[in-house]
Amino acid sequence: MIRTLADLDRARADARRMVARRALAGAATSMVPIPGVDIAADVGLLASLLPAISKRFDLDHDSIAAMPPHASQRALVLAAGLGNSLIGRFVTRRLAAAMLKRVGVRLAAGSAAKVVPILGQGIAAGIGFAALRAAGNAHIDDCYTTAKALIEDRGADVEA
């Protein structure tokens, strides 16, 4: 459970390592010379990665449901204020695909690059890695900001 800023910093470091590993796995699938396989794999990876990140920050659906009502509402309001509709929700493949659309131009370019043998696959792998890492790190930043505000709120509650 995250109770302090030190815990929060550890959670962020763990989540960044998790994103790097999954982005590398996504890059490996980009080496398959069939256009579209990489995008499908990225959606699947992201659909499992985003809830894992949220869970690491105690902001997954179950953790938020277990919070006192004022804290859970505050978490969801903070997340919405950041434009993050994934914190505290079940992440479906559809939501993961919507998240990837933010970096969709890169993904489409990578998939199209596959028509050039070998070099295109390498380009697609690099683009897929960058896109998955960008999406994962954006979610980490939103989770960090939300969790930090909740920690600060708890501190204010304790002091009052």
PDB file of C-alpha atoms in Angstrom:
ATOM      1  CA  MET A   1       0.000   0.000   0.000  1.00  0.00           C
ATOM      2  CA  ILE A   2       1.249   3.458  -0.854  1.00  0.00           C
ATOM      3  CA  ARG A   3       1.294   5.689   2.199  1.00  0.00           C
ATOM      4  CA  THR A   4       4.280   7.986   1.699  1.00  0.00           C
ATOM      5  CA  LEU A   5       5.960   9.895  -1.097  1.00  0.00           C
ATOM      6  CA  ALA A   6       8.872   7.427  -0.882  1.00  0.00           C
ATOM      7  CA  ASP A   7       6.418   4.570  -1.520  1.00  0.00           C
ATOM      8  CA  LEU A   8       5.014   6.567  -4.411  1.00  0.00           C
ATOM      9  CA  ASP A   9       8.460   7.100  -5.937  1.00  0.00           C
ATOM     10  CA  ARG A  10       9.161   3.353  -5.685  1.00  0.00           C
ATOM     11  CA  ALA A  11       5.841   2.613  -7.368  1.00  0.00           C
ATOM     12  CA  ARG A  12       6.724   4.977 -10.211  1.00  0.00           C
ATOM     13  CA  ALA A  13      10.145   3.366 -10.701  1.00  0.00           C
ATOM     14  CA  ASP A  14       8.581  -0.121 -10.697  1.00  0.00           C
ATOM     15  CA  ALA A  15       5.922   0.974 -13.173  1.00  0.00           C
ATOM     16  CA  ARG A  16       8.506   2.521 -15.518  1.00  0.00           C
ATOM     17  CA  ARG A  17      10.424  -0.784 -15.545  1.00  0.00           C
ATOM     18  CA  MET A  18       7.175  -2.619 -16.249  1.00  0.00           C
ATOM     19  CA  VAL A  19       6.440  -0.279 -19.183  1.00  0.00           C
ATOM     20  CA  ALA A  20       9.934  -0.748 -20.611  1.00  0.00           C
ATOM     21  CA  ARG A  21       9.596  -4.555 -20.479  1.00  0.00           C
ATOM     22  CA  ARG A  22       6.167  -4.538 -22.129  1.00  0.00           C
ATOM     23  CA  ALA A  23       7.293  -2.030 -24.764  1.00  0.00           C
ATOM     24  CA  LEU A  24      10.192  -4.340 -25.632  1.00  0.00           C
ATOM     25  CA  ALA A  25       7.741  -7.228 -25.959  1.00  0.00           C
ATOM     26  CA  GLY A  26       5.624  -5.065 -28.241  1.00  0.00           C
ATOM     27  CA  ALA A  27       8.678  -4.194 -30.319  1.00  0.00           C
ATOM     28  CA  ALA A  28       9.453  -7.887 -30.683  1.00  0.00           C
ATOM     29  CA  THR A  29       5.984  -8.532 -32.109  1.00  0.00           C
ATOM     30  CA  SER A  30       6.633  -5.760 -34.617  1.00  0.00           C
ATOM     31  CA  MET A  31       9.279  -7.961 -36.175  1.00  0.00           C
ATOM     32  CA  VAL A  32       6.511 -10.266 -37.472  1.00  0.00           C
ATOM     33  CA  PRO A  33       6.317  -9.291 -41.153  1.00  0.00           C
ATOM     34  CA  ILE A  34       2.512  -9.181 -41.288  1.00  0.00           C
ATOM     35  CA  PRO A  35       0.976  -5.677 -41.160  1.00  0.00           C
ATOM     36  CA  GLY A  36      -1.514  -5.257 -38.318  1.00  0.00           C
ATOM     37  CA  VAL A  37      -0.176  -8.011 -36.058  1.00  0.00           C
ATOM     38  CA  ASP A  38       1.880  -5.479 -34.120  1.00  0.00           C
ATOM     39  CA  ILE A  39      -1.079  -3.175 -33.518  1.00  0.00           C
ATOM     40  CA  ALA A  40      -3.231  -6.057 -32.268  1.00  0.00           C
ATOM     41  CA  ALA A  41      -0.411  -7.137 -29.955  1.00  0.00           C
ATOM     42  CA  ASP A  42       0.073  -3.571 -28.698  1.00  0.00           C
ATOM     43  CA  VAL A  43      -3.627  -3.299 -27.855  1.00  0.00           C
ATOM     44  CA  GLY A  44      -3.410  -6.574 -25.927  1.00  0.00           C
ATOM     45  CA  LEU A  45      -0.252  -5.506 -24.123  1.00  0.00           C
ATOM     46  CA  LEU A  46      -1.740  -2.144 -23.224  1.00  0.00           C
ATOM     47  CA  ALA A  47      -4.993  -3.744 -22.043  1.00  0.00           C
ATOM     48  CA  SER A  48      -2.984  -5.680 -19.456  1.00  0.00           C
ATOM     49  CA  LEU A  49      -0.354  -2.996 -18.780  1.00  0.00           C
ATOM     50  CA  LEU A  50      -2.651  -0.113 -17.842  1.00  0.00           C
ATOM     51  CA  PRO A  51      -4.498  -2.005 -15.078  1.00  0.00           C
ATOM     52  CA  ALA A  52      -1.152  -3.289 -13.758  1.00  0.00           C
ATOM     53  CA  ILE A  53       0.127   0.294 -13.544  1.00  0.00           C
ATOM     54  CA  SER A  54      -3.054   1.449 -11.814  1.00  0.00           C
ATOM     55  CA  LYS A  55      -2.787  -1.462  -9.363  1.00  0.00           C
ATOM     56  CA  ARG A  56       0.830  -0.585  -8.571  1.00  0.00           C
ATOM     57  CA  PHE A  57      -0.369   2.887  -7.531  1.00  0.00           C
ATOM     58  CA  ASP A  58      -3.394   1.480  -5.614  1.00  0.00           C
ATOM     59  CA  LEU A  59      -5.657   3.131  -8.188  1.00  0.00           C
ATOM     60  CA  ASP A  60      -7.189   0.076  -9.820  1.00  0.00           C
ATOM     61  CA  HIS A  61     -10.928  -0.538  -9.689  1.00  0.00           C
ATOM     62  CA  ASP A  62     -10.807  -2.737  -6.580  1.00  0.00           C
ATOM     63  CA  SER A  63      -8.510  -0.384  -4.640  1.00  0.00           C
ATOM     64  CA  ILE A  64     -10.661   2.650  -5.386  1.00  0.00           C
ATOM     65  CA  ALA A  65     -13.825   0.721  -4.475  1.00  0.00           C
ATOM     66  CA  ALA A  66     -12.240  -0.113  -1.091  1.00  0.00           C
ATOM     67  CA  MET A  67     -11.431   3.547  -0.321  1.00  0.00           C
ATOM     68  CA  PRO A  68     -13.687   5.659   1.868  1.00  0.00           C
ATOM     69  CA  PRO A  69     -16.321   7.350  -0.323  1.00  0.00           C
ATOM     70  CA  HIS A  70     -14.750  10.819  -0.149  1.00  0.00           C
ATOM     71  CA  ALA A  71     -11.319   9.446  -1.127  1.00  0.00           C
ATOM     72  CA  SER A  72     -12.615   7.351  -4.018  1.00  0.00           C
ATOM     73  CA  GLN A  73     -14.589  10.276  -5.385  1.00  0.00           C
ATOM     74  CA  ARG A  74     -11.542  12.534  -5.026  1.00  0.00           C
ATOM     75  CA  ALA A  75      -9.384  10.006  -6.917  1.00  0.00           C
ATOM     76  CA  LEU A  76     -11.843   9.797  -9.801  1.00  0.00           C
ATOM     77  CA  VAL A  77     -12.260  13.589  -9.952  1.00  0.00           C
ATOM     78  CA  LEU A  78      -8.478  14.073  -9.973  1.00  0.00           C
ATOM     79  CA  ALA A  79      -8.064  11.486 -12.727  1.00  0.00           C
ATOM     80  CA  ALA A  80     -10.827  13.056 -14.807  1.00  0.00           C
ATOM     81  CA  GLY A  81      -9.195  16.465 -14.347  1.00  0.00           C
ATOM     82  CA  LEU A  82      -6.028  15.020 -15.871  1.00  0.00           C
ATOM     83  CA  GLY A  83      -8.038  13.688 -18.799  1.00  0.00           C
ATOM     84  CA  ASN A  84      -7.470  10.107 -17.664  1.00  0.00           C
ATOM     85  CA  SER A  85     -10.591   7.996 -17.916  1.00  0.00           C
ATOM     86  CA  LEU A  86      -8.717   4.763 -17.153  1.00  0.00           C
ATOM     87  CA  ILE A  87      -7.833   5.216 -13.478  1.00  0.00           C
ATOM     88  CA  GLY A  88     -10.211   3.204 -11.325  1.00  0.00           C
ATOM     89  CA  ARG A  89     -11.907   1.516 -14.259  1.00  0.00           C
ATOM     90  CA  PHE A  90     -11.724  -1.893 -15.831  1.00  0.00           C
ATOM     91  CA  VAL A  91      -9.585  -1.520 -18.949  1.00  0.00           C
ATOM     92  CA  THR A  92     -11.066  -3.278 -21.937  1.00  0.00           C
ATOM     93  CA  ARG A  93      -9.388  -3.832 -25.271  1.00  0.00           C
ATOM     94  CA  ARG A  94     -11.601  -1.030 -26.604  1.00  0.00           C
ATOM     95  CA  LEU A  95     -10.277   1.435 -24.005  1.00  0.00           C
ATOM     96  CA  ALA A  96      -6.710   0.314 -24.683  1.00  0.00           C
ATOM     97  CA  ALA A  97      -7.251   0.834 -28.412  1.00  0.00           C
ATOM     98  CA  ALA A  98      -8.582   4.328 -27.709  1.00  0.00           C
ATOM     99  CA  MET A  99      -5.447   5.072 -25.681  1.00  0.00           C
ATOM    100  CA  LEU A 100      -3.279   3.890 -28.572  1.00  0.00           C
ATOM    101  CA  LYS A 101      -5.165   6.180 -30.960  1.00  0.00           C
ATOM    102  CA  ARG A 102      -3.421   9.069 -29.224  1.00  0.00           C
ATOM    103  CA  VAL A 103      -0.211   7.796 -30.770  1.00  0.00           C
ATOM    104  CA  GLY A 104      -1.988   6.250 -33.758  1.00  0.00           C
ATOM    105  CA  VAL A 105      -0.108   8.084 -36.499  1.00  0.00           C
ATOM    106  CA  ARG A 106       3.119   6.515 -35.284  1.00  0.00           C
ATOM    107  CA  LEU A 107       1.554   3.068 -35.165  1.00  0.00           C
ATOM    108  CA  ALA A 108       0.042   3.356 -38.637  1.00  0.00           C
ATOM    109  CA  ALA A 109       3.370   4.512 -40.023  1.00  0.00           C
ATOM    110  CA  GLY A 110       5.101   1.581 -38.362  1.00  0.00           C
ATOM    111  CA  SER A 111       2.621  -0.921 -39.733  1.00  0.00           C
ATOM    112  CA  ALA A 112       2.918   0.599 -43.212  1.00  0.00           C
ATOM    113  CA  ALA A 113       6.709   0.482 -42.982  1.00  0.00           C
ATOM    114  CA  LYS A 114       6.514  -3.320 -42.890  1.00  0.00           C
ATOM    115  CA  VAL A 115       6.070  -3.435 -46.653  1.00  0.00           C
ATOM    116  CA  VAL A 116       9.824  -2.752 -46.861  1.00  0.00           C
ATOM    117  CA  PRO A 117      11.489  -6.061 -45.926  1.00  0.00           C
ATOM    118  CA  ILE A 118      13.727  -6.165 -42.822  1.00  0.00           C
ATOM    119  CA  LEU A 119      14.331  -2.397 -42.594  1.00  0.00           C
ATOM    120  CA  GLY A 120      10.593  -1.768 -42.380  1.00  0.00           C
ATOM    121  CA  GLN A 121      10.237  -4.309 -39.592  1.00  0.00           C
ATOM    122  CA  GLY A 122      12.997  -2.581 -37.652  1.00  0.00           C
ATOM    123  CA  ILE A 123      11.318   0.787 -38.146  1.00  0.00           C
ATOM    124  CA  ALA A 124       7.977  -0.686 -37.062  1.00  0.00           C
ATOM    125  CA  ALA A 125       9.611  -2.145 -33.936  1.00  0.00           C
ATOM    126  CA  GLY A 126      11.097   1.227 -32.984  1.00  0.00           C
ATOM    127  CA  ILE A 127       7.825   3.033 -33.571  1.00  0.00           C
ATOM    128  CA  GLY A 128       5.837   0.416 -31.647  1.00  0.00           C
ATOM    129  CA  PHE A 129       8.256   0.592 -28.716  1.00  0.00           C
ATOM    130  CA  ALA A 130       8.026   4.391 -28.597  1.00  0.00           C
ATOM    131  CA  ALA A 131       4.227   4.398 -28.864  1.00  0.00           C
ATOM    132  CA  LEU A 132       3.687   1.808 -26.141  1.00  0.00           C
ATOM    133  CA  ARG A 133       6.223   3.484 -23.873  1.00  0.00           C
ATOM    134  CA  ALA A 134       4.601   6.895 -24.411  1.00  0.00           C
ATOM    135  CA  ALA A 135       1.123   5.557 -23.606  1.00  0.00           C
ATOM    136  CA  GLY A 136       2.359   3.672 -20.530  1.00  0.00           C
ATOM    137  CA  ASN A 137       4.428   6.555 -19.200  1.00  0.00           C
ATOM    138  CA  ALA A 138       1.528   8.990 -19.662  1.00  0.00           C
ATOM    139  CA  HIS A 139      -0.629   6.692 -17.524  1.00  0.00           C
ATOM    140  CA  ILE A 140       2.147   6.462 -14.926  1.00  0.00           C
ATOM    141  CA  ASP A 141       2.346  10.253 -14.738  1.00  0.00           C
ATOM    142  CA  ASP A 142      -1.423  10.522 -14.251  1.00  0.00           C
ATOM    143  CA  CYS A 143      -1.419   7.805 -11.579  1.00  0.00           C
ATOM    144  CA  TYR A 144       1.509   9.460  -9.799  1.00  0.00           C
ATOM    145  CA  THR A 145      -0.204  12.859  -9.763  1.00  0.00           C
ATOM    146  CA  THR A 146      -3.477  11.365  -8.524  1.00  0.00           C
ATOM    147  CA  ALA A 147      -1.842   9.223  -5.825  1.00  0.00           C
ATOM    148  CA  LYS A 148       0.311  12.136  -4.657  1.00  0.00           C
ATOM    149  CA  ALA A 149      -2.758  14.335  -4.235  1.00  0.00           C
ATOM    150  CA  LEU A 150      -4.466  11.575  -2.235  1.00  0.00           C
ATOM    151  CA  ILE A 151      -1.410  11.237   0.028  1.00  0.00           C
ATOM    152  CA  GLU A 152      -1.364  14.993   0.552  1.00  0.00           C
ATOM    153  CA  ASP A 153      -5.106  14.944   1.320  1.00  0.00           C
ATOM    154  CA  ARG A 154      -4.566  12.212   3.931  1.00  0.00           C
ATOM    155  CA  GLY A 155      -1.792  14.300   5.465  1.00  0.00           C
ATOM    156  CA  ALA A 156      -4.140  17.265   5.722  1.00  0.00           C
ATOM    157  CA  ASP A 157      -6.808  15.019   7.296  1.00  0.00           C
ATOM    158  CA  VAL A 158      -4.321  13.748   9.886  1.00  0.00           C
ATOM    159  CA  GLU A 159      -3.088  17.246  10.746  1.00  0.00           C
ATOM    160  CA  ALA A 160      -6.608  18.691  11.084  1.00  0.00           C
TER     161      ALA A 160
END
